[in-house]
GROMACS .gro file of C-alpha atoms in nm:
model
  501
    1MET     CA    1   0.012  -0.005   0.006
    2LYS     CA    2   0.276   0.238   0.076
    3LYS     CA    3   0.443   0.164  -0.257
    4SER     CA    4   0.102   0.235  -0.430
    5GLY     CA    5   0.054   0.556  -0.234
    6LYS     CA    6   0.404   0.683  -0.348
    7ILE     CA    7   0.307   0.598  -0.702
    8ARG     CA    8  -0.015   0.784  -0.675
    9TYR     CA    9   0.174   1.075  -0.522
   10LYS     CA   10   0.444   1.094  -0.804
   11THR     CA   11   0.164   1.072  -1.055
   12VAL     CA   12  -0.044   1.359  -0.905
   13ALA     CA   13   0.290   1.550  -0.884
   14ALA     CA   14   0.378   1.492  -1.232
   15MET     CA   15   0.021   1.588  -1.348
   16ILE     CA   16   0.046   1.909  -1.138
   17GLY     CA   17   0.382   1.982  -1.287
   18LEU     CA   18   0.242   1.925  -1.638
   19VAL     CA   19  -0.040   2.168  -1.579
   20VAL     CA   20   0.175   2.431  -1.448
   21GLY     CA   21   0.417   2.383  -1.723
   22LEU     CA   22   0.154   2.423  -1.974
   23GLY     CA   23   0.014   2.721  -1.808
   24GLN     CA   24   0.367   2.882  -1.808
   25ALA     CA   25   0.402   2.784  -2.171
   26ALA     CA   26   0.069   2.959  -2.256
   27ALA     CA   27   0.168   3.273  -2.066
   28GLU     CA   28   0.500   3.279  -2.260
   29LYS     CA   29   0.336   3.213  -2.591
   30LYS     CA   30   0.099   3.513  -2.546
   31PRO     CA   31   0.294   3.847  -2.554
   32ASN     CA   32   0.294   4.088  -2.263
   33ILE     CA   33   0.164   4.420  -2.377
   34LEU     CA   34   0.272   4.765  -2.259
   35TYR     CA   35   0.087   5.063  -2.372
   36ILE     CA   36   0.238   5.405  -2.294
   37MET     CA   37   0.042   5.725  -2.389
   38ALA     CA   38   0.174   6.067  -2.337
   39ASP     CA   39  -0.059   6.360  -2.277
   40ASP     CA   40  -0.061   6.664  -2.519
   41GLN     CA   41   0.259   6.541  -2.726
   42ARG     CA   42   0.253   6.649  -3.084
   43TYR     CA   43   0.419   6.434  -3.349
   44ASP     CA   44   0.736   6.645  -3.414
   45THR     CA   45   0.879   6.624  -3.051
   46LEU     CA   46   1.076   6.312  -3.058
   47GLY     CA   47   1.431   6.244  -3.203
   48CYS     CA   48   1.301   5.970  -3.422
   49THR     CA   49   1.031   6.196  -3.562
   50GLY     CA   50   1.287   6.444  -3.682
   51ASN     CA   51   1.327   6.705  -3.399
   52PRO     CA   52   1.663   6.841  -3.434
   53VAL     CA   53   1.691   6.961  -3.081
   54LEU     CA   54   1.493   6.725  -2.844
   55LYS     CA   55   1.693   6.414  -2.766
   56THR     CA   56   1.485   6.103  -2.689
   57PRO     CA   57   1.726   5.808  -2.694
   58ASN     CA   58   1.507   5.553  -2.506
   59ILE     CA   59   1.192   5.614  -2.701
   60ASP     CA   60   1.408   5.614  -3.011
   61ARG     CA   61   1.530   5.280  -2.929
   62LEU     CA   62   1.179   5.134  -2.977
   63ALA     CA   63   1.158   5.302  -3.317
   64GLU     CA   64   1.496   5.168  -3.424
   65GLN     CA   65   1.359   4.816  -3.379
   66GLY     CA   66   1.002   4.874  -3.464
   67VAL     CA   67   0.772   5.072  -3.676
   68SER     CA   68   0.703   5.425  -3.653
   69PHE     CA   69   0.382   5.576  -3.795
   70SER     CA   70   0.450   5.908  -3.969
   71LYS     CA   71   0.077   5.963  -4.019
   72ALA     CA   72  -0.081   5.893  -3.683
   73PHE     CA   73  -0.369   6.088  -3.554
   74ALA     CA   74  -0.620   6.143  -3.266
   75THR     CA   75  -0.982   6.135  -3.405
   76THR     CA   76  -1.081   6.369  -3.120
   77PRO     CA   77  -0.809   6.598  -2.981
   78ILE     CA   78  -0.911   6.629  -2.630
   79CYS     CA   79  -0.794   6.420  -2.331
   80CYS     CA   80  -1.110   6.259  -2.196
   81VAL     CA   81  -1.279   6.168  -2.534
   82SER     CA   82  -0.959   6.038  -2.698
   83ARG     CA   83  -0.884   5.810  -2.390
   84VAL     CA   84  -1.221   5.649  -2.430
   85SER     CA   85  -1.151   5.609  -2.786
   86VAL     CA   86  -0.842   5.429  -2.711
   87LEU     CA   87  -1.013   5.201  -2.457
   88THR     CA   88  -1.312   5.117  -2.686
   89GLY     CA   89  -1.150   5.126  -3.020
   90GLN     CA   90  -1.449   5.357  -3.124
   91TYR     CA   91  -1.499   5.694  -3.269
   92ALA     CA   92  -1.663   5.936  -3.011
   93ARG     CA   93  -1.965   5.938  -3.234
   94ARG     CA   94  -2.023   5.569  -3.133
   95HIS     CA   95  -1.905   5.556  -2.766
   96GLY     CA   96  -2.089   5.865  -2.674
   97VAL     CA   97  -1.824   6.040  -2.432
   98HIS     CA   98  -1.784   6.391  -2.544
   99ASP     CA   99  -1.686   6.569  -2.214
  100PHE     CA  100  -1.517   6.513  -1.873
  101PHE     CA  101  -1.809   6.412  -1.694
  102THR     CA  102  -1.930   6.104  -1.872
  103GLN     CA  103  -1.801   5.757  -1.773
  104VAL     CA  104  -1.662   5.490  -1.996
  105PRO     CA  105  -1.980   5.307  -2.104
  106ASP     CA  106  -1.878   4.953  -2.026
  107LEU     CA  107  -1.537   4.855  -1.887
  108GLY     CA  108  -1.598   4.504  -1.971
  109LYS     CA  109  -1.596   4.589  -2.350
  110THR     CA  110  -1.269   4.784  -2.344
  111TYR     CA  111  -0.951   4.636  -2.444
  112PRO     CA  112  -0.827   4.581  -2.071
  113GLY     CA  113  -1.153   4.420  -1.999
  114ILE     CA  114  -1.156   4.184  -2.293
  115LEU     CA  115  -0.791   4.085  -2.223
  116GLN     CA  116  -0.867   4.017  -1.856
  117GLN     CA  117  -1.158   3.798  -1.962
  118ASN     CA  118  -0.904   3.615  -2.179
  119GLY     CA  119  -0.653   3.542  -1.913
  120TYR     CA  120  -0.437   3.858  -1.893
  121TYR     CA  121  -0.323   4.016  -1.580
  122THR     CA  122  -0.415   4.385  -1.618
  123GLY     CA  123  -0.290   4.700  -1.469
  124PHE     CA  124  -0.332   5.082  -1.509
  125ILE     CA  125  -0.100   5.364  -1.409
  126GLY     CA  126  -0.141   5.756  -1.427
  127LYS     CA  127  -0.419   5.971  -1.547
  128TRP     CA  128  -0.744   5.799  -1.603
  129GLY     CA  129  -0.914   6.122  -1.738
  130THR     CA  130  -1.300   6.034  -1.744
  131ASP     CA  131  -1.559   6.149  -1.500
  132GLU     CA  132  -1.251   6.255  -1.324
  133GLN     CA  133  -1.405   6.408  -0.986
  134ASN     CA  134  -1.641   6.111  -0.920
  135GLN     CA  135  -1.501   5.929  -0.614
  136GLU     CA  136  -1.761   5.630  -0.651
  137TYR     CA  137  -1.680   5.587  -1.007
  138PHE     CA  138  -1.307   5.570  -0.941
  139GLN     CA  139  -1.358   5.314  -0.669
  140ARG     CA  140  -1.530   5.088  -0.927
  141VAL     CA  141  -1.255   5.156  -1.185
  142SER     CA  142  -0.972   5.093  -0.943
  143SER     CA  143  -1.145   4.768  -0.845
  144PHE     CA  144  -1.176   4.665  -1.213
  145PHE     CA  145  -0.801   4.617  -1.267
  146ASP     CA  146  -0.579   4.356  -1.114
  147PHE     CA  147  -0.326   4.641  -1.035
  148TRP     CA  148  -0.436   5.020  -1.008
  149GLY     CA  149  -0.194   5.302  -1.000
  150GLY     CA  150  -0.426   5.573  -1.144
  151SER     CA  151  -0.528   5.902  -1.033
  152MET     CA  152  -0.825   6.134  -1.048
  153HIS     CA  153  -0.874   6.483  -1.191
  154GLN     CA  154  -0.574   6.575  -1.425
  155SER     CA  155  -0.305   6.403  -1.218
  156ASN     CA  156  -0.004   6.586  -1.056
  157TYR     CA  157   0.352   6.612  -1.129
  158TRP     CA  158   0.478   6.669  -0.768
  159HIS     CA  159   0.398   6.437  -0.466
  160GLU     CA  160   0.539   6.388  -0.114
  161ARG     CA  161   0.736   6.091  -0.103
  162ASP     CA  162   0.523   5.928   0.163
  163CYS     CA  163   0.182   6.047   0.014
  164ARG     CA  164  -0.096   5.786   0.012
  165PHE     CA  165  -0.092   5.775  -0.383
  166VAL     CA  166   0.287   5.703  -0.389
  167LYS     CA  167   0.280   5.435  -0.097
  168ASN     CA  168  -0.020   5.256  -0.234
  169ASN     CA  169   0.071   4.903  -0.349
  170GLY     CA  170  -0.178   4.893  -0.626
  171THR     CA  171  -0.326   4.550  -0.529
  172THR     CA  172  -0.452   4.480  -0.172
  173ASP     CA  173  -0.531   4.861  -0.112
  174ARG     CA  174  -0.578   4.973  -0.457
  175THR     CA  175  -0.902   5.142  -0.381
  176GLU     CA  176  -0.730   5.383  -0.118
  177PHE     CA  177  -0.513   5.542  -0.385
  178GLN     CA  178  -0.613   5.900  -0.337
  179CYS     CA  179  -0.325   6.143  -0.303
  180ASP     CA  180  -0.313   6.341   0.029
  181CYS     CA  181  -0.053   6.594  -0.049
  182PRO     CA  182  -0.080   6.940   0.111
  183PRO     CA  183  -0.216   7.243  -0.057
  184ASP     CA  184  -0.031   7.435  -0.322
  185ALA     CA  185   0.009   7.812  -0.331
  186ARG     CA  186  -0.350   7.842  -0.469
  187GLY     CA  187  -0.507   7.610  -0.201
  188ALA     CA  188  -0.549   7.303  -0.436
  189LYS     CA  189  -0.460   6.989  -0.251
  190GLY     CA  190  -0.440   6.603  -0.287
  191GLU     CA  191  -0.605   6.480  -0.607
  192GLN     CA  192  -0.701   6.837  -0.702
  193THR     CA  193  -0.500   6.986  -0.992
  194ARG     CA  194  -0.193   7.145  -0.806
  195VAL     CA  195   0.082   7.360  -0.951
  196GLY     CA  196   0.447   7.343  -0.818
  197ARG     CA  197   0.570   7.196  -0.510
  198LYS     CA  198   0.504   7.453  -0.237
  199ASN     CA  199   0.442   7.290   0.111
  200ILE     CA  200   0.566   6.955  -0.002
  201GLN     CA  201   0.845   6.851   0.234
  202ASP     CA  202   1.023   6.573   0.035
  203PRO     CA  203   0.895   6.615  -0.327
  204ILE     CA  204   0.936   6.360  -0.593
  205HIS     CA  205   0.835   6.386  -0.958
  206GLN     CA  206   0.561   6.166  -1.092
  207GLU     CA  207   0.711   6.100  -1.438
  208ILE     CA  208   1.070   6.036  -1.321
  209HIS     CA  209   1.008   5.872  -0.993
  210VAL     CA  210   0.655   5.766  -0.923
  211ILE     CA  211   0.568   5.608  -1.248
  212PRO     CA  212   0.883   5.400  -1.266
  213GLN     CA  213   0.822   5.304  -0.898
  214LYS     CA  214   0.466   5.177  -0.970
  215VAL     CA  215   0.577   4.979  -1.283
  216GLU     CA  216   0.827   4.802  -1.048
  217GLN     CA  217   0.535   4.735  -0.813
  218PHE     CA  218   0.332   4.586  -1.094
  219LEU     CA  219   0.601   4.361  -1.227
  220SER     CA  220   0.674   4.247  -0.872
  221GLN     CA  221   0.315   4.157  -0.782
  222ARG     CA  222   0.173   4.022  -1.105
  223ASP     CA  223   0.063   3.678  -1.162
  224ALA     CA  224   0.367   3.528  -1.337
  225ASP     CA  225   0.144   3.250  -1.476
  226LYS     CA  226  -0.044   3.497  -1.686
  227PRO     CA  227   0.058   3.726  -1.966
  228PHE     CA  228   0.000   4.088  -1.869
  229CYS     CA  229  -0.124   4.414  -2.017
  230LEU     CA  230   0.008   4.740  -1.833
  231SER     CA  231  -0.146   5.062  -1.958
  232ILE     CA  232   0.049   5.379  -1.851
  233SER     CA  233  -0.104   5.725  -1.910
  234LEU     CA  234   0.165   5.979  -1.852
  235LYS     CA  235   0.094   6.335  -1.720
  236ALA     CA  236   0.356   6.493  -1.927
  237PRO     CA  237   0.379   6.706  -2.136
  238HIS     CA  238   0.040   6.836  -2.031
  239GLY     CA  239   0.060   7.174  -1.833
  240PRO     CA  240   0.151   7.318  -1.605
  241TRP     CA  241   0.456   7.316  -1.815
  242GLY     CA  242   0.684   7.473  -1.549
  243ASP     CA  243   0.635   7.154  -1.325
  244TYR     CA  244   0.928   6.961  -1.492
  245ALA     CA  245   1.176   6.760  -1.278
  246ASP     CA  246   1.501   6.897  -1.140
  247GLU     CA  247   1.685   6.641  -1.372
  248VAL     CA  248   1.603   6.829  -1.683
  249LYS     CA  249   1.565   7.204  -1.565
  250HIS     CA  250   1.886   7.314  -1.752
  251LEU     CA  251   1.806   7.150  -2.079
  252PHE     CA  252   1.772   7.378  -2.383
  253GLU     CA  253   1.905   7.698  -2.204
  254GLY     CA  254   2.030   7.934  -2.472
  255VAL     CA  255   1.918   7.700  -2.753
  256ALA     CA  256   1.690   7.838  -3.033
  257LEU     CA  257   1.413   7.593  -3.052
  258PRO     CA  258   1.252   7.531  -3.410
  259VAL     CA  259   0.938   7.726  -3.483
  260LYS     CA  260   0.693   7.652  -3.762
  261ALA     CA  261   0.631   7.886  -4.053
  262SER     CA  262   0.259   7.886  -3.949
  263VAL     CA  263   0.367   8.088  -3.628
  264ASP     CA  264   0.271   8.386  -3.820
  265VAL     CA  265   0.085   8.696  -3.724
  266THR     CA  266  -0.065   8.757  -4.055
  267ASP     CA  267  -0.201   8.408  -4.062
  268ALA     CA  268  -0.320   8.432  -3.709
  269GLU     CA  269  -0.513   8.766  -3.792
  270ASN     CA  270  -0.684   8.602  -4.090
  271ARG     CA  271  -0.841   8.317  -3.887
  272PRO     CA  272  -1.214   8.362  -3.815
  273ASP     CA  273  -1.310   8.564  -3.506
  274PHE     CA  274  -1.492   8.266  -3.368
  275LEU     CA  275  -1.152   8.082  -3.350
  276LYS     CA  276  -0.939   8.368  -3.236
  277ASN     CA  277  -1.169   8.408  -2.937
  278SER     CA  278  -1.205   8.040  -2.864
  279LEU     CA  279  -1.063   7.901  -2.531
  280MET     CA  280  -0.701   8.005  -2.431
  281ASN     CA  281  -0.624   8.175  -2.765
  282PRO     CA  282  -0.686   8.552  -2.643
  283GLN     CA  283  -0.490   8.480  -2.320
  284ARG     CA  284  -0.195   8.286  -2.478
  285GLY     CA  285  -0.220   8.189  -2.840
  286SER     CA  286  -0.211   8.530  -2.975
  287LYS     CA  287   0.070   8.637  -2.742
  288LEU     CA  288   0.273   8.326  -2.829
  289VAL     CA  289   0.266   8.437  -3.199
  290ARG     CA  290   0.351   8.802  -3.129
  291ASP     CA  291   0.620   8.733  -2.869
  292PRO     CA  292   0.916   8.507  -2.975
  293LYS     CA  293   1.080   8.517  -2.648
  294MET     CA  294   0.778   8.401  -2.461
  295LEU     CA  295   0.722   8.132  -2.725
  296GLN     CA  296   1.073   8.003  -2.682
  297GLU     CA  297   1.058   7.991  -2.299
  298GLU     CA  298   0.723   7.809  -2.315
  299MET     CA  299   0.876   7.571  -2.564
  300ARG     CA  300   1.167   7.497  -2.334
  301HIS     CA  301   0.930   7.407  -2.062
  302TYR     CA  302   0.727   7.176  -2.289
  303TYR     CA  303   1.046   7.009  -2.426
  304ARG     CA  304   1.177   6.960  -2.068
  305LEU     CA  305   0.875   6.764  -1.982
  306ILE     CA  306   0.924   6.543  -2.287
  307ALA     CA  307   1.282   6.486  -2.191
  308GLY     CA  308   1.152   6.364  -1.859
  309ILE     CA  309   0.926   6.115  -2.045
  310ASP     CA  310   1.240   5.974  -2.197
  311ILE     CA  311   1.410   5.940  -1.858
  312CYS     CA  312   1.092   5.755  -1.734
  313MET     CA  313   1.096   5.532  -2.048
  314GLY     CA  314   1.450   5.437  -1.975
  315LYS     CA  315   1.369   5.318  -1.623
  316ILE     CA  316   1.073   5.128  -1.735
  317LEU     CA  317   1.286   4.947  -2.000
  318ALA     CA  318   1.543   4.865  -1.739
  319SER     CA  319   1.258   4.715  -1.516
  320LEU     CA  320   1.126   4.497  -1.785
  321LYS     CA  321   1.492   4.366  -1.842
  322GLU     CA  322   1.539   4.304  -1.464
  323HIS     CA  323   1.221   4.109  -1.434
  324ASP     CA  324   1.331   3.901  -1.747
  325VAL     CA  325   1.020   3.998  -1.949
  326ASP     CA  326   1.174   4.237  -2.197
  327ASP     CA  327   1.209   3.985  -2.482
  328ASN     CA  328   0.823   3.900  -2.471
  329THR     CA  329   0.675   4.239  -2.404
  330VAL     CA  330   0.528   4.433  -2.692
  331ILE     CA  331   0.546   4.808  -2.653
  332ILE     CA  332   0.326   5.074  -2.803
  333TYR     CA  333   0.400   5.431  -2.751
  334THR     CA  334   0.181   5.722  -2.843
  335SER     CA  335  -0.007   6.035  -2.725
  336ASP     CA  336  -0.367   6.119  -2.674
  337HIS     CA  337  -0.335   6.413  -2.915
  338GLY     CA  338  -0.087   6.697  -2.989
  339HIS     CA  339  -0.076   7.067  -2.890
  340PHE     CA  340  -0.034   7.395  -3.063
  341LEU     CA  341   0.292   7.605  -3.001
  342GLY     CA  342   0.157   7.939  -3.143
  343GLU     CA  343   0.070   7.799  -3.496
  344HIS     CA  344  -0.218   8.013  -3.641
  345GLY     CA  345  -0.216   8.213  -3.317
  346PHE     CA  346  -0.346   7.920  -3.120
  347ASP     CA  347  -0.262   7.750  -2.791
  348GLY     CA  348  -0.400   7.429  -2.650
  349LYS     CA  349  -0.551   7.154  -2.871
  350TRP     CA  350  -0.920   7.092  -2.949
  351LEU     CA  351  -0.912   7.219  -3.309
  352LEU     CA  352  -0.869   6.982  -3.601
  353TYR     CA  353  -0.546   7.126  -3.731
  354GLU     CA  354  -0.218   6.888  -3.766
  355GLU     CA  355  -0.053   7.031  -3.473
  356SER     CA  356  -0.354   6.932  -3.247
  357ALA     CA  357  -0.441   6.595  -3.403
  358HIS     CA  358  -0.094   6.456  -3.547
  359ILE     CA  359   0.080   6.236  -3.275
  360PRO     CA  360   0.381   5.994  -3.239
  361MET     CA  361   0.292   5.641  -3.262
  362ILE     CA  362   0.557   5.350  -3.231
  363LEU     CA  363   0.485   4.986  -3.228
  364TYR     CA  364   0.780   4.760  -3.096
  365ASP     CA  365   0.761   4.384  -3.095
  366PRO     CA  366   1.089   4.236  -2.958
  367ARG     CA  367   0.987   3.881  -3.078
  368ASN     CA  368   1.019   4.026  -3.436
  369PRO     CA  369   1.240   4.307  -3.429
  370VAL     CA  370   1.288   4.511  -3.759
  371GLN     CA  371   1.519   4.762  -3.862
  372ALA     CA  372   1.384   5.121  -3.814
  373GLN     CA  373   1.073   5.100  -4.047
  374THR     CA  374   0.834   5.384  -4.106
  375SER     CA  375   0.475   5.339  -4.214
  376ASP     CA  376   0.304   5.620  -4.394
  377GLU     CA  377  -0.051   5.477  -4.365
  378LEU     CA  378  -0.308   5.660  -4.171
  379ALA     CA  379  -0.306   5.514  -3.817
  380LEU     CA  380  -0.549   5.620  -3.554
  381LEU     CA  381  -0.594   5.602  -3.178
  382ILE     CA  382  -0.894   5.382  -3.239
  383ASP     CA  383  -0.662   5.123  -3.375
  384MET     CA  384  -0.504   5.068  -3.046
  385ALA     CA  385  -0.761   4.832  -2.897
  386PRO     CA  386  -0.788   4.618  -3.211
  387THR     CA  387  -0.410   4.602  -3.217
  388MET     CA  388  -0.361   4.487  -2.868
  389LEU     CA  389  -0.645   4.226  -2.889
  390ASP     CA  390  -0.482   4.111  -3.219
  391LEU     CA  391  -0.150   4.068  -3.042
  392ALA     CA  392  -0.326   3.844  -2.783
  393GLU     CA  393  -0.484   3.632  -3.073
  394ILE     CA  394  -0.833   3.754  -2.960
  395LYS     CA  395  -1.107   3.818  -3.216
  396VAL     CA  396  -1.184   4.198  -3.236
  397PRO     CA  397  -1.553   4.277  -3.145
  398LYS     CA  398  -1.751   4.402  -3.445
  399ASP     CA  399  -1.846   4.729  -3.275
  400MET     CA  400  -1.479   4.837  -3.251
  401GLN     CA  401  -1.416   5.078  -3.544
  402GLY     CA  402  -1.036   5.063  -3.552
  403LYS     CA  403  -0.817   4.817  -3.735
  404SER     CA  404  -0.518   4.616  -3.616
  405LEU     CA  405  -0.181   4.763  -3.709
  406LEU     CA  406   0.014   4.428  -3.696
  407LEU     CA  407   0.031   4.401  -4.061
  408GLN     CA  408   0.236   4.715  -4.086
  409LEU     CA  409   0.505   4.552  -3.848
  410THR     CA  410   0.606   4.321  -4.144
  411ASP     CA  411   0.495   4.529  -4.424
  412PRO     CA  412   0.477   4.911  -4.344
  413ALA     CA  413   0.333   4.990  -4.686
  414GLN     CA  414   0.034   4.763  -4.622
  415PRO     CA  415  -0.280   4.966  -4.695
  416LEU     CA  416  -0.477   5.060  -4.392
  417ARG     CA  417  -0.738   5.336  -4.482
  418ASP     CA  418  -0.759   5.628  -4.729
  419SER     CA  419  -0.953   5.864  -4.502
  420PHE     CA  420  -1.089   5.903  -4.151
  421PHE     CA  421  -1.340   6.105  -3.949
  422MET     CA  422  -1.267   6.396  -3.706
  423GLU     CA  423  -1.474   6.533  -3.436
  424HIS     CA  424  -1.471   6.763  -3.149
  425LEU     CA  425  -1.797   6.827  -2.975
  426TYR     CA  426  -1.724   6.964  -2.642
  427GLY     CA  427  -1.790   7.339  -2.640
  428HIS     CA  428  -1.668   7.379  -2.276
  429GLY     CA  429  -1.852   7.703  -2.214
  430PRO     CA  430  -2.135   7.887  -2.414
  431LYS     CA  431  -1.926   8.227  -2.474
  432PRO     CA  432  -1.572   8.335  -2.525
  433PRO     CA  433  -1.323   8.313  -2.385
  434ASN     CA  434  -1.444   8.002  -2.211
  435HIS     CA  435  -1.570   7.838  -2.520
  436ILE     CA  436  -1.417   7.580  -2.758
  437GLU     CA  437  -1.574   7.601  -3.118
  438ARG     CA  438  -1.709   7.263  -3.206
  439SER     CA  439  -1.603   7.110  -3.541
  440GLU     CA  440  -1.597   6.799  -3.742
  441GLY     CA  441  -1.407   6.697  -4.040
  442VAL     CA  442  -1.239   6.459  -4.288
  443ARG     CA  443  -0.869   6.392  -4.344
  444THR     CA  444  -0.751   6.192  -4.656
  445ARG     CA  445  -0.393   6.126  -4.744
  446ARG     CA  446  -0.387   6.460  -4.933
  447TRP     CA  447  -0.678   6.671  -4.822
  448LYS     CA  448  -0.846   6.789  -4.501
  449TYR     CA  449  -1.195   6.927  -4.459
  450ILE     CA  450  -1.319   7.103  -4.146
  451ASN     CA  451  -1.676   7.203  -4.078
  452TYR     CA  452  -1.751   7.432  -3.773
  453ILE     CA  453  -2.090   7.294  -3.721
  454ASP     CA  454  -2.234   7.580  -3.502
  455GLN     CA  455  -2.120   7.848  -3.763
  456SER     CA  456  -2.257   7.947  -4.104
  457GLY     CA  457  -2.139   8.144  -4.394
  458PRO     CA  458  -1.807   8.117  -4.592
  459GLN     CA  459  -1.588   8.102  -4.284
  460SER     CA  460  -1.760   7.791  -4.133
  461GLU     CA  461  -1.578   7.545  -4.373
  462GLU     CA  462  -1.215   7.498  -4.447
  463LEU     CA  463  -1.027   7.280  -4.709
  464TYR     CA  464  -0.657   7.230  -4.718
  465ASP     CA  465  -0.432   7.066  -4.973
  466LEU     CA  466  -0.197   6.900  -4.733
  467GLU     CA  467   0.040   6.802  -5.009
  468ASN     CA  468   0.115   7.162  -5.114
  469ASP     CA  469   0.012   7.340  -4.787
  470PRO     CA  470   0.113   7.100  -4.505
  471MET     CA  471   0.102   7.410  -4.265
  472GLU     CA  472  -0.269   7.462  -4.349
  473MET     CA  473  -0.239   7.834  -4.421
  474HIS     CA  474  -0.436   7.853  -4.728
  475ASN     CA  475  -0.807   7.775  -4.702
  476LEU     CA  476  -0.936   7.657  -5.042
  477ALA     CA  477  -1.303   7.606  -4.950
  478GLY     CA  478  -1.418   7.921  -5.141
  479ASN     CA  479  -1.178   7.880  -5.430
  480PRO     CA  480  -1.366   7.775  -5.751
  481GLU     CA  481  -1.078   7.593  -5.878
  482PHE     CA  482  -1.129   7.328  -5.606
  483THR     CA  483  -1.515   7.305  -5.618
  484VAL     CA  484  -1.496   6.938  -5.726
  485GLN     CA  485  -1.265   6.840  -5.453
  486PHE     CA  486  -1.466   7.041  -5.197
  487LYS     CA  487  -1.802   6.884  -5.293
  488LYS     CA  488  -1.636   6.530  -5.273
  489ILE     CA  489  -1.495   6.550  -4.929
  490SER     CA  490  -1.796   6.743  -4.785
  491SER     CA  491  -2.009   6.474  -4.908
  492GLN     CA  492  -1.778   6.231  -4.737
  493TRP     CA  493  -1.809   6.416  -4.429
  494ARG     CA  494  -2.200   6.402  -4.423
  495ARG     CA  495  -2.173   6.022  -4.500
  496TYR     CA  496  -1.919   5.950  -4.221
  497ARG     CA  497  -2.114   6.152  -3.952
  498GLU     CA  498  -2.424   5.905  -4.010
  499GLU     CA  499  -2.245   5.591  -4.085
  500LEU     CA  500  -2.005   5.589  -3.779
  501LYS     CA  501  -2.279   5.619  -3.520
   0.00000   0.00000   0.00000
């Protein structure tokens, strides 16, 4: 009997070992996914996208062995709406979130939800950005993920080293994540949007210190028998631009930063009054275009925040290597939208011009490294969810409107789409200056059409030939030579706005 018992024990042990081995093999077969999204970073602010001044060696490493999309765009250039489009793979027209106060419709139908249902260990770090002040909602969201390192409101750059947000382990106490930092000079405290580090005794910077620390927490606590999907939503380079880390505070001093030709007073003055008076432009945009010294200083702040992102990226890559998951972790780097730097007399984002909608996008798969490929196909943020599900070999739901980008990894010229819809329907306030002009449009490979849907008359529509006018300085909407093209693309806009609901 004793011998029989030993045989049974060995058999059971062998079976357990086989099951564990199969589980580990399955986890190894499925890639880990790391999705990193900057906030307000425009396309031309990386070394690998051609910036002559800004050095981003860690992000550039991804592009050197992956594919960089030269024509990647946000379909709605505003934080909250764009983030829901990423989560759902849908245009705002379908997912229905157009402001800061509406919740993600169904977390279970987002890419982290679907991945979790299919055996992935999921985590989120950084700015969540929807219904950002709702405590009850954030309790549910933080509980939804296996690991939570997210924050409410707009997130903050500076924290006490021992604040509750920093110390939270992301798992057993993940619903008790709210920051309890002291008030800033204006009286904002904790999770409220703070400026500077006044009253913080032992300050640490979110991008350079806190996020890498939380990535380390995630990798240390994850279920190693499961593949993981970690989504990181950075604060940078969103304002306040002066809240960069000490490590980058001397960068770009005395350096002349590149300014686009569309930072032009005449061009700014020729814009419709309803745009010149829209949110932020009277206070900052018109000043930036008229004051080169002010513009250069603001750009230095903005660039320093992006340099801080690259430091953060270097620490994250080191953590992946230390935990021996670097060779099976696919990394996507992008931004929720871009940002004006005085072009056309504008500041902020929101409008459908290239500076606001054109974003960096890099896809790196260490299992199939390639040699610095560039795809000129039209890639969108609504493609992020389908791409991640495709990586995990999960069928993409029919209600997702984006497309997987995996074919572009092996063939950057693989056709993706010829055009896409753009929309921004959040008006912010009813009257200037607390107002954003609502707009919709279509961008093709060559042309862009914009319709200011609450306006009428000749200035309510714009048409740009991006091949001959990449700076969007010459509106052709009223030019009889382009009537055929105008009718064609405006008809496409009317069709899209109905079909994409």
